[in-house]
Structure formats: C-alpha cells, structure tokens
Coordinates of C-alpha atoms in Angstrom, one line a residue:
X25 CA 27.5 -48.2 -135.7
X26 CA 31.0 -47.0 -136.1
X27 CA 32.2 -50.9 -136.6
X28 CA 29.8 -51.5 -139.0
X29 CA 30.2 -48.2 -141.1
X30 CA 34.1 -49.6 -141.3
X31 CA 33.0 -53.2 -141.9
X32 CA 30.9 -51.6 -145.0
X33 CA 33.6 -50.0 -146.3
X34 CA 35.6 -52.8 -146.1
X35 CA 33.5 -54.9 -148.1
X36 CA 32.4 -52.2 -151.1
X37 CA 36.1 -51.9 -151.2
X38 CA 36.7 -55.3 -151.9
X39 CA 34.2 -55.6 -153.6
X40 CA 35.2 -52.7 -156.2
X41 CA 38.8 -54.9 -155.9
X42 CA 37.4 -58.0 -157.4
X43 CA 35.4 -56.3 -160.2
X44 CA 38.3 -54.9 -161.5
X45 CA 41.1 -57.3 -161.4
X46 CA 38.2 -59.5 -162.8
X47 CA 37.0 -57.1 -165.7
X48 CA 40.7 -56.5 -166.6
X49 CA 41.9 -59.7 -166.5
X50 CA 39.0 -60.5 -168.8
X51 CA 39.0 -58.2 -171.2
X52 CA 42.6 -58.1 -171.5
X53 CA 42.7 -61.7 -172.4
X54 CA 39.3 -62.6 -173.8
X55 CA 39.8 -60.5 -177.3
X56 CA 43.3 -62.4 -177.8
X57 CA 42.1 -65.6 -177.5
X58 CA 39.3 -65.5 -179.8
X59 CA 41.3 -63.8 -182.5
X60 CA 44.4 -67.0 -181.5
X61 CA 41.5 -69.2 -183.4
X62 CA 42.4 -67.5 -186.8
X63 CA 45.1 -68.6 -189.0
X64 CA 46.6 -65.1 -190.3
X65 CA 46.9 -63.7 -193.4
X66 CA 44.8 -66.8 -194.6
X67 CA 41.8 -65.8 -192.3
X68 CA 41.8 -62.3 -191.9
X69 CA 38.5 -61.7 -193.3
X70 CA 36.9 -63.8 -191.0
X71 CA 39.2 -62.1 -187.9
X72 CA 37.8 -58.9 -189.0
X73 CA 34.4 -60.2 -188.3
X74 CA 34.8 -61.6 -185.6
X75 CA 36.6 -58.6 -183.9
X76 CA 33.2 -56.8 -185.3
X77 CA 31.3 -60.0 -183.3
X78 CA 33.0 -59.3 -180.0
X79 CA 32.1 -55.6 -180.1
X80 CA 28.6 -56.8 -180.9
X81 CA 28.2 -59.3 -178.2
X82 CA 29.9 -57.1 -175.5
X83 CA 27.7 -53.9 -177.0
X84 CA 24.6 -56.7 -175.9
X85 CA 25.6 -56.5 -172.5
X86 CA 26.1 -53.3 -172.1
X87 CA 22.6 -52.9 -173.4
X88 CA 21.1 -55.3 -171.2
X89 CA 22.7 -54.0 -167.8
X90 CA 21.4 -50.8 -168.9
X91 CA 17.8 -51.5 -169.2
X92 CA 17.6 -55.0 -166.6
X93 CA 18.9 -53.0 -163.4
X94 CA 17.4 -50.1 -163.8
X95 CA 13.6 -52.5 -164.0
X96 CA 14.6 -55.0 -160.8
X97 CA 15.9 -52.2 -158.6
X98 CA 12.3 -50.0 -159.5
X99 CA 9.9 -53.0 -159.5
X100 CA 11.5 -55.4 -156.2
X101 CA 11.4 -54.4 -153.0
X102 CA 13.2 -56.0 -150.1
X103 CA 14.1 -54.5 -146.5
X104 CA 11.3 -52.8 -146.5
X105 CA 12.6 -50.1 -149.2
X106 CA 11.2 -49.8 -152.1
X107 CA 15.0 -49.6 -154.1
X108 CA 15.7 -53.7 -154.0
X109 CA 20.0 -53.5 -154.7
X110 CA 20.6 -56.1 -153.5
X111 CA 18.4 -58.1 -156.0
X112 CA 20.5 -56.4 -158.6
X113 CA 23.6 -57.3 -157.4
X114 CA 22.1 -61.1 -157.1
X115 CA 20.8 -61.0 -160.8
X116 CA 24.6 -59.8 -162.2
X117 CA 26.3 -62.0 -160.2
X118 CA 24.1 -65.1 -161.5
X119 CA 24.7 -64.0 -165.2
X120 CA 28.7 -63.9 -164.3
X121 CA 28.7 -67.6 -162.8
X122 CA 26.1 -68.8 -166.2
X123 CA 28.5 -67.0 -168.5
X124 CA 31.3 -68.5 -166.8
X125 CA 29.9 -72.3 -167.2
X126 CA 29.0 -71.6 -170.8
X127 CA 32.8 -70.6 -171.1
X128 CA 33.9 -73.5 -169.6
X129 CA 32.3 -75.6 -171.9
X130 CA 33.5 -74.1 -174.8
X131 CA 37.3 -74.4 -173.6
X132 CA 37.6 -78.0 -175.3
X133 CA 36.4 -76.4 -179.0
X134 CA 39.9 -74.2 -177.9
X135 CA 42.7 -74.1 -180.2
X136 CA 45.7 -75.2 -177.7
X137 CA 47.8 -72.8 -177.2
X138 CA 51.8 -73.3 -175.8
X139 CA 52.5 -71.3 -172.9
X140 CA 55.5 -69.2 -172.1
X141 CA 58.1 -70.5 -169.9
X142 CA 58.4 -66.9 -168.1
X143 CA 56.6 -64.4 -167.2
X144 CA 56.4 -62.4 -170.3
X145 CA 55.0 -58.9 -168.6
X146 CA 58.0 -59.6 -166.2
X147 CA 60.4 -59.9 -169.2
X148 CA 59.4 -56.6 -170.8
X149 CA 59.3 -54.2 -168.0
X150 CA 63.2 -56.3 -166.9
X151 CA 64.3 -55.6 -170.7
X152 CA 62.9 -51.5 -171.0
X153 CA 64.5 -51.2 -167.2
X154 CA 67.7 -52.8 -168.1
X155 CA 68.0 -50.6 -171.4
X156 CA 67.0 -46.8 -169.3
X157 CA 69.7 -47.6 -166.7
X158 CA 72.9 -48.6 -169.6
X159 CA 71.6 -45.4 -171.1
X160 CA 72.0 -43.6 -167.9
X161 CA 74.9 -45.2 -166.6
X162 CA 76.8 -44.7 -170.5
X163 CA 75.5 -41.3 -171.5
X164 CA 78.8 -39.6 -171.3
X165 CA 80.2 -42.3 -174.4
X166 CA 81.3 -41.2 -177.4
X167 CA 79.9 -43.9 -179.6
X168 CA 76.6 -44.5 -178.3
X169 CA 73.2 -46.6 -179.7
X170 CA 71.0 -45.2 -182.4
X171 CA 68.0 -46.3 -180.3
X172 CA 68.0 -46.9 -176.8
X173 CA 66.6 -50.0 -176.5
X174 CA 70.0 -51.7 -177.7
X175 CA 71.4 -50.9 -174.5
X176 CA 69.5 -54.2 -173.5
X177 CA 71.5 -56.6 -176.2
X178 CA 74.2 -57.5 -173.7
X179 CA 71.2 -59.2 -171.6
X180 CA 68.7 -59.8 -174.1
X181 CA 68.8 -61.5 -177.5
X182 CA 68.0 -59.2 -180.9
X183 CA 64.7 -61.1 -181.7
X184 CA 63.1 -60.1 -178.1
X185 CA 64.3 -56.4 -178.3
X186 CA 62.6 -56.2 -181.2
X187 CA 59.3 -57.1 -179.8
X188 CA 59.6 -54.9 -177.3
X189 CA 60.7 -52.1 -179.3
X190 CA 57.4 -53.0 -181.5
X191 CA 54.9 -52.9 -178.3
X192 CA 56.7 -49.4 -177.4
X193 CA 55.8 -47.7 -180.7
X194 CA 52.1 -49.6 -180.5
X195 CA 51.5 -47.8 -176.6
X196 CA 53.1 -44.6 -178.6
X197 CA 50.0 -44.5 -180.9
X198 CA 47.6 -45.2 -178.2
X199 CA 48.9 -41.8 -176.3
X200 CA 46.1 -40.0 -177.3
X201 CA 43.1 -42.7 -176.4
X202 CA 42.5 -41.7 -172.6
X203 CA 40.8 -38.7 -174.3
X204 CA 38.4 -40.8 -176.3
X205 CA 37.6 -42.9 -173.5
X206 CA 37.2 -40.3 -171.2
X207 CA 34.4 -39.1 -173.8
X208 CA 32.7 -42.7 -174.0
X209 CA 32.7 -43.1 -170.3
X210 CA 30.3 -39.8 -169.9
X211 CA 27.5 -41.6 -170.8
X212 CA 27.1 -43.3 -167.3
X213 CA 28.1 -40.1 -165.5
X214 CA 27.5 -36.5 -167.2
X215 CA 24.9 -38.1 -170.2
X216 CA 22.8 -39.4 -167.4
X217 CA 22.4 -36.3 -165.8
X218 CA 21.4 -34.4 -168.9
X219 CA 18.8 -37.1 -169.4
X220 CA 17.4 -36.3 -165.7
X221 CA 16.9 -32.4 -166.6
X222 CA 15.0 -33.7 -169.6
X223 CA 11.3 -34.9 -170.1
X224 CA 11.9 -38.8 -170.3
X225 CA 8.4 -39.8 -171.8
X226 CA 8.7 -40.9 -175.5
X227 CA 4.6 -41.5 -175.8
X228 CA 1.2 -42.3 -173.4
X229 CA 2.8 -46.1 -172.9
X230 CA 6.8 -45.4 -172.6
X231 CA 8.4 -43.7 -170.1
X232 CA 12.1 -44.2 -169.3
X233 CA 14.3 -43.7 -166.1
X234 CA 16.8 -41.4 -167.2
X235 CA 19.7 -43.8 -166.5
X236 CA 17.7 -46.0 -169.2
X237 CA 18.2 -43.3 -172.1
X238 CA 21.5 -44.2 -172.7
X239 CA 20.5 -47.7 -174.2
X240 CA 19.9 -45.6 -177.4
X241 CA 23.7 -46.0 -177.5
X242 CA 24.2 -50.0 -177.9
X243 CA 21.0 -50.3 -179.8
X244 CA 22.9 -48.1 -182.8
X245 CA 26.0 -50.0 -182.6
X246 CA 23.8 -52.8 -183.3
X247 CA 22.8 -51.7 -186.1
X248 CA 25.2 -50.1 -187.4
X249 CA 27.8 -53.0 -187.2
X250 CA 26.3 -55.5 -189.1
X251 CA 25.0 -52.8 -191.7
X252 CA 28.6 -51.6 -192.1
X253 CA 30.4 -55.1 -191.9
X254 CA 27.9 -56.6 -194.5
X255 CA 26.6 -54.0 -196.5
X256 CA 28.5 -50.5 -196.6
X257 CA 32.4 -52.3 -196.8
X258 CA 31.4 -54.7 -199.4
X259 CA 29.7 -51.7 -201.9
X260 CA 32.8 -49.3 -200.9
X261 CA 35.1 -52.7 -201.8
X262 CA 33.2 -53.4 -205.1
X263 CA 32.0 -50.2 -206.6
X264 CA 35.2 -48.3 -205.6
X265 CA 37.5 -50.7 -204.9
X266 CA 38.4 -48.5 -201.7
X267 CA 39.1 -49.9 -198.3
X268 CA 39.4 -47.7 -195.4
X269 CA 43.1 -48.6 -193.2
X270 CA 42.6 -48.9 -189.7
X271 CA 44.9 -45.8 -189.0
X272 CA 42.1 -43.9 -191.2
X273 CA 38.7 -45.5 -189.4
X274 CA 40.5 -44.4 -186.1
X275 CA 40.8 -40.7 -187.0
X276 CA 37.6 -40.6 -188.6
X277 CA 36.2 -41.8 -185.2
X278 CA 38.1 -39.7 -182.9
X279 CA 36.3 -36.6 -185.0
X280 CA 32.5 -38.1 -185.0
X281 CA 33.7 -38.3 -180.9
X282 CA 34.7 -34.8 -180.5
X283 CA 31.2 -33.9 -182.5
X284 CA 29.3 -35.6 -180.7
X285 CA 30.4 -33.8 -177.4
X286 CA 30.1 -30.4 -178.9
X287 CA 26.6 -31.8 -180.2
X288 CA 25.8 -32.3 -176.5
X289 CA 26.9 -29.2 -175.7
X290 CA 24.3 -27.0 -178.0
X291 CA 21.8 -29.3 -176.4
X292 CA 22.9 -28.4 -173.0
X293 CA 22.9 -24.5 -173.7
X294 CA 19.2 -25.6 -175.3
X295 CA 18.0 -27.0 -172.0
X296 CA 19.2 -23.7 -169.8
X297 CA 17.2 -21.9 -172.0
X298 CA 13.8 -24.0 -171.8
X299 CA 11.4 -24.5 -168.9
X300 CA 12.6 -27.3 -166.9
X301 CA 11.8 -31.1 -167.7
X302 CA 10.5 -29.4 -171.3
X303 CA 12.8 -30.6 -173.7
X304 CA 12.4 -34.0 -174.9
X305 CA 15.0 -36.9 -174.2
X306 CA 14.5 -37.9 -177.9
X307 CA 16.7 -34.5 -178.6
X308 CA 19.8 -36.6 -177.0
X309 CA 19.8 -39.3 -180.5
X310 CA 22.1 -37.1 -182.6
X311 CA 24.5 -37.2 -180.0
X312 CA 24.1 -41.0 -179.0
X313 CA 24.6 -41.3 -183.1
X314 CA 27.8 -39.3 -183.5
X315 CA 29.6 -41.2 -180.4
X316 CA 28.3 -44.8 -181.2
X317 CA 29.6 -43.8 -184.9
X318 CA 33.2 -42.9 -183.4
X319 CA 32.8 -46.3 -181.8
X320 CA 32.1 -48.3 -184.5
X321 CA 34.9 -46.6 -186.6
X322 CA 37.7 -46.3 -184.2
X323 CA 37.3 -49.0 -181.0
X324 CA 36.7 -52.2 -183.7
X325 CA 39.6 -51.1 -186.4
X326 CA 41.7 -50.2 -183.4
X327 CA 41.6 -53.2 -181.5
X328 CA 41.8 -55.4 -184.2
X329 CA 44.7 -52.8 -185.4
X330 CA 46.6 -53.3 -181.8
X331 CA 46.0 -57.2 -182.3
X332 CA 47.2 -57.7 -185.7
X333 CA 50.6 -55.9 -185.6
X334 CA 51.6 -56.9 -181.9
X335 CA 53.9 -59.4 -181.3
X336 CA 52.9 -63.2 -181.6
X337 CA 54.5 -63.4 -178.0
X338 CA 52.6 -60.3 -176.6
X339 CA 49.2 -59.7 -178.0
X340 CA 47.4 -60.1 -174.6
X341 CA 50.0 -57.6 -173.6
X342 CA 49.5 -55.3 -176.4
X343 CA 45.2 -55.4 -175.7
X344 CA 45.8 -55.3 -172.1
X345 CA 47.7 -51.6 -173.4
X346 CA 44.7 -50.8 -175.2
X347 CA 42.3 -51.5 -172.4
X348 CA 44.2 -50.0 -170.0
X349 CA 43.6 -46.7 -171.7
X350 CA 40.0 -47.1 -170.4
X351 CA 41.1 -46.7 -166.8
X352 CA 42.9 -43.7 -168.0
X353 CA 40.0 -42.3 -169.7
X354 CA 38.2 -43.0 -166.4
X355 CA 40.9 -40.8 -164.4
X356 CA 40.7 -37.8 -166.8
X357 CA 37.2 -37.5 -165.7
X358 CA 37.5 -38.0 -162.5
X359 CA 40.4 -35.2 -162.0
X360 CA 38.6 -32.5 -164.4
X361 CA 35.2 -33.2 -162.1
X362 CA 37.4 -32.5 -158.9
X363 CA 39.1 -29.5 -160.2
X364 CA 35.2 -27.6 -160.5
X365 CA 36.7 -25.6 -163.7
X366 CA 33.3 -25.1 -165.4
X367 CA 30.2 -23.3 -164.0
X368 CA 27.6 -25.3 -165.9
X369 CA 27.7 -28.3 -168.0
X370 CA 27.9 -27.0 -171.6
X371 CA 30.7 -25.5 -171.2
X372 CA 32.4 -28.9 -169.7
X373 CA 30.9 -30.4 -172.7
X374 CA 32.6 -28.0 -175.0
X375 CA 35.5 -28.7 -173.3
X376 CA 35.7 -32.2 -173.4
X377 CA 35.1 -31.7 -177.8
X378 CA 37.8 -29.2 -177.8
X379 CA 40.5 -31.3 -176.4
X380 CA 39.2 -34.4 -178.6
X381 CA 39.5 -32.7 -181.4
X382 CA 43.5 -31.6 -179.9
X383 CA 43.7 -35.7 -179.4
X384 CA 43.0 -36.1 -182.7
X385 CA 45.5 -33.8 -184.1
X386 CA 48.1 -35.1 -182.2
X387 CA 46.8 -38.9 -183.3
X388 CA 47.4 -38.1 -186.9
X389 CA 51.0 -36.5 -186.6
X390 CA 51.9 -40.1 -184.4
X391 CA 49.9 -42.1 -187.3
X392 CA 51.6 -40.3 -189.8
X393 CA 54.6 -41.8 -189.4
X394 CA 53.6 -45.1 -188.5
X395 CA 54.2 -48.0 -191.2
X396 CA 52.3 -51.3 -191.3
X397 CA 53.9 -54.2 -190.8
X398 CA 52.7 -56.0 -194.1
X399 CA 53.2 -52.2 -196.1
X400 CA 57.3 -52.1 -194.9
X401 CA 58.3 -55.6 -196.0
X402 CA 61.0 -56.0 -193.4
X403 CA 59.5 -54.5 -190.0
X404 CA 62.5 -55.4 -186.9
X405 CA 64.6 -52.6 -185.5
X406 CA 67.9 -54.9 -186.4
X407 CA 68.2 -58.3 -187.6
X408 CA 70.7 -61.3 -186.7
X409 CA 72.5 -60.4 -189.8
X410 CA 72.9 -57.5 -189.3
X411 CA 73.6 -57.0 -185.5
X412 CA 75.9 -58.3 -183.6
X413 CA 76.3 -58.8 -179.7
X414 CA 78.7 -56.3 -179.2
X415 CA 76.8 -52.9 -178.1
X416 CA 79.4 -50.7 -180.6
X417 CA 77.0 -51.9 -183.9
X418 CA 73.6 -50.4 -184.2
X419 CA 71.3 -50.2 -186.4
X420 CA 68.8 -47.1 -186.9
X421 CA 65.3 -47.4 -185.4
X422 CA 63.8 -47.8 -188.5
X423 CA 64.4 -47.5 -192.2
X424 CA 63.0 -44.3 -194.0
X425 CA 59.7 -44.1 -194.6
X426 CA 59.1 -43.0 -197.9
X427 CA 56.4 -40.8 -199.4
X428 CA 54.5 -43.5 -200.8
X429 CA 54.5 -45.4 -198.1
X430 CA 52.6 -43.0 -195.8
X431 CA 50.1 -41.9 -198.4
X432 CA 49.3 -45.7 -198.3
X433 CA 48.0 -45.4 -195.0
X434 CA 46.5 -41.6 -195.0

C-alpha cells in the first residue's frame, strides 16, 4: 500500500509538472505570435482586436471547463464510484491533442519568423548579472554611471542594453499585478465556497453545482467584449473623440477588482446572518460583474500594452513577465490561506479589496511616470551617437518627462 501511495504521488506530481511547463510555455508564446501576424503602426486597429479575440477565445475555455467537468464527473461512473475523474481527465486530454492538430495545421498560414542565434532569456539575465556585479565591484569610484545598467557596455553593445533596460522598467509597472491576480484566481478557490453555503437553484428546471456558478464570470466577458470593442469605443471615439490609454483602462480595472472583492464581502457578512443554504446564488452576479469588468479593462489593454512597447527581440519575454505574474498571484493566496489570519471569510474578502485598492495606488504613482514609446519621440536610454564604449560617458536614464507628457497618459 505504502509503494503505491508513493507511486501516486509520483505521478500527480508529474503530472502537475507537465501542466505547467505546458500552460506556461503556451501562453507565454501563443499571445506573441498571433500579434507577430500584424504589421505595426499600419495594423494596430486590427492588433487591438485581435488581442480582444484571444481574451475571447481563451474566456471560451474557461467557460467550457467550468461547466463540461463538472457534468461528466456527476453523470459517468466508472470503478464502481459514482465520481468518474478519470473520464474527465480523458475528455481534457482529448481536447488538448484536437487543439493541438488544428494548430498544426494552421502553422503553414504562419508569417515566418527569423530566429535568434542565442538564447535570448540567457542573454538578459548574462547582461542584468554582468551590470549588478561592475556596480559592486566599482562602487567606491568617483565617476560612476547614471544608470546601472551601463556597467554592461564593456560586454554588451548600446542597442541590446537598451532593450533590456526597456523590459526592466516594463516588469517595474507589472510590480503591482500579483495582487490582481491573486483576486481573479479566488473564483476557483474562496468564490466556490461561497457558492456552496448558498441555495444553487435558479428555478423548478436549473439547478447548478456550486463549482458551476462561476461560469457567470466568462459568460459576461463575452458579452461584454464585443459590446465594448464594437459598440462602446467607437461612440466614445466619435461622439467625444476620447480614447481611453492603456495605462488608464489598467487603473480603472484594478478599482472595479478591488470593488468587486469588497462587494463579496457584504455578501459574505449577508450569508452569516441568513439561515443556511437561504440566500440565493443569483446574489453572487454583482460581484462576478465588477471582476469580469476589471478584466476586460485591465488584462486586454495590459497585455496588448506589455506587447506593443516590448522590444521586437523580446516580446515572448516581456508576455512571459506578464503571465508570470499569475503564478505570483497564485502564491499570495496560497501563503495568506496558510498564515489563518482571518476568522471568517468576509473579513479575508475585505482584506483582499483593501490591499487591491493599496496595489492600485502604488500602480498609478509607477504609471505616472511612465512615457509611451510613440508619446516620447526618442525612447533608448543612450544612443550610438551619443555613447561611446568607454564606461566614463553616460547618459541619464531618461530625458525629463514633461508636464504635458504625463497628462497625456493620465
């Protein structure tokens, strides 16, 4: 029994291995290379959308694997138990290999794309690593680098610091993101749970599994993105000739985030007071609403944000940053759940809204001071011209950023 138990965890664990070197490597790389098929600035209308397509499509999935699992694991039975997992792992794993032959397919419709002679994830940590130990090593010098990242000109040439340099102050505005994840990631977990202490039957002929509840979420977001993309931006565009920047959409979606947490929260102190399986799962929409709103508003704008201003050598690097925040937002969970710090779950709730709305203060001071690419005219840290290889010329880390310049994007 003992063997077995081991051999069990053995294969879960691998398991669990594959499914995220698989989902990383996927997502990390899948966003890029649709949005390589656009010719920028010429096409960036048509990037937007399809950045607003590939929220869609993945928003689909989510739906289904939220509704399909639940209905084979209740209605097959195998082994003599009436919970069939096993047929649900079978029916995701068949959707992965069909997905995965309708991708392959579609790799001849590719645009070719010319691949990098080195590793380029190698290349930035070797260049950031190379830069912290001069600055270590030459600390005590009199005449030293505006910006640290110099330190790396005696190895590396001007044009690839300057990437890097752009990618650092990208993964500096994403600081705040784990929070917002961390939020999104509670309706598997904590959302779920509320749903169970709630009365799950919308009428005589529907009754949901409370793990099915959360589809409410996806089923917004698809409305809500085509209604916004096709309707809302064009009459915004047209009748006030306003566009919202993608700095501002990711602000306003942090906040609808943080109120949708402290929404769940008034439910939560609602359902304490009520008689138990009383109060309606219908009550959890406004929430559902708010969050799928902050989604909409900040994931889209953000990603496409993150794409658009990385550089052309490292926007699966840059996504793969903005994914990776995901994992993080996973882990922030995870720790507050083992540290036991609230008695009950409203006040977790309120907890989680509080330091959202914190995130989101400390968002906008980053954003603040942020500038566009396209709104600074001349975006690199130093140019040929104007550096040399010699470490005892610097330039500063960027030009000023004038008044106008940052009322342009807030």
């Amino acid at each position: 029994m003992t063997v077995f138990c081991h051999l069990f965890s053995f294969l879960v664990s691998t398991s669990l291995l594959f499914i995220a070197v698989g989902n990383g490597s996927t997502r990390a790389c899948v966003a890029s290379l649709g949005a390589l098929q656009f010719q920028v600035p010429e096409q960036a209308k048509q990037l937007a959308e399809y950045f607003s397509l590939y929220y869609f499509v993945y928003y689909m999935g989510i739906f289904l694997s939220k509704i399909l699992p639940p209905m084979v694991r209740a209605n097959v039975q195998c082994f003599n138990k009436s919970d069939c997992y096993p047929a649900v792992f079978g029916t995701l794993a068949s959707s992965f290999f069909l997905g995965w032959i309708i991708f392959s397919f579609g790799k001849f419709f590719f645009k070719s794309e010319k691949l990098a002679e080195e590793n380029i994830l190698l290349k930035f940590y070797g260049c950031v690593k190379h830069a912290l130990a001069k600055k270590w090593c030459k600390k005590s010098l009199a005449k030293r680098p505006n910006y640290w990242l110099h330190y790396a000109l005696d190895k590396y040439d001007d044009s690839f610091v300057n990437e890097v340099a752009k990618v650092l102050k990208l993964a500096k505005l994403f600081l705040p993101l784990p929070l917002y994840f961390a939020l999104l990631a509670q309706q598997d977990s904590s959302w779920t749970f509320q749903a169970s202490l709630m009365n799950t039957t919308l009428s005589s002929a529907i009754k949901l599994q409370p793990d099915q509840a959360k589809a409410i979420g996806p089923v917004f977001l698809f409305i809500l993105i085509p209604f916004t993309q096709y309707i809302v931006k064009p009459i915004l565009l047209k009748l006030c000739n306003y566009d919202m920047k993608p700095l501002q959409s990711v602000a306003l979606g942090a906040l609808f985030s943080a109120l949708s947490f402290i929404c769940a929260a008034l439910l939560q102190k609602y359902i304490y007071l009520q008689p138990p399986k009383s109060v309606n799962v219908s009550w959890q929409i406004p929430q559902f609403l708010l969050l799928m709103l902050g989604e909409l508003l900040l994931s889209i704008p953000g990603l496409q944000f993150a794409f658009t201003q990385a550089p052309p050598s490292m926007k699966s690097v840059v996504t793969a940053a903005w994914f990776l925040n995901n994992a993080f937002g996973n882990l922030i969970v995870v720790l507050f759940k083992e540290l036991a710090l609230f008695n009950n779950q409203s006040d977790e709730f309120f907890f989680y809204g509080i330091i959202m709305f914190i995130g989101l203060m400390v968002y906008i001071f980053l954003a603040y001071d942020y500038v566009l690419q396209e709104r600074l005219g001349h975006h690199l840290l130093l140019t040929a011209t104007e550096a040399t290889p010699l470490q005892d010329t610097f330039k500063d880390e960027l030009p000023s950023t004038s008044k106008s310049n940052k009322e342009e994007i807030f």
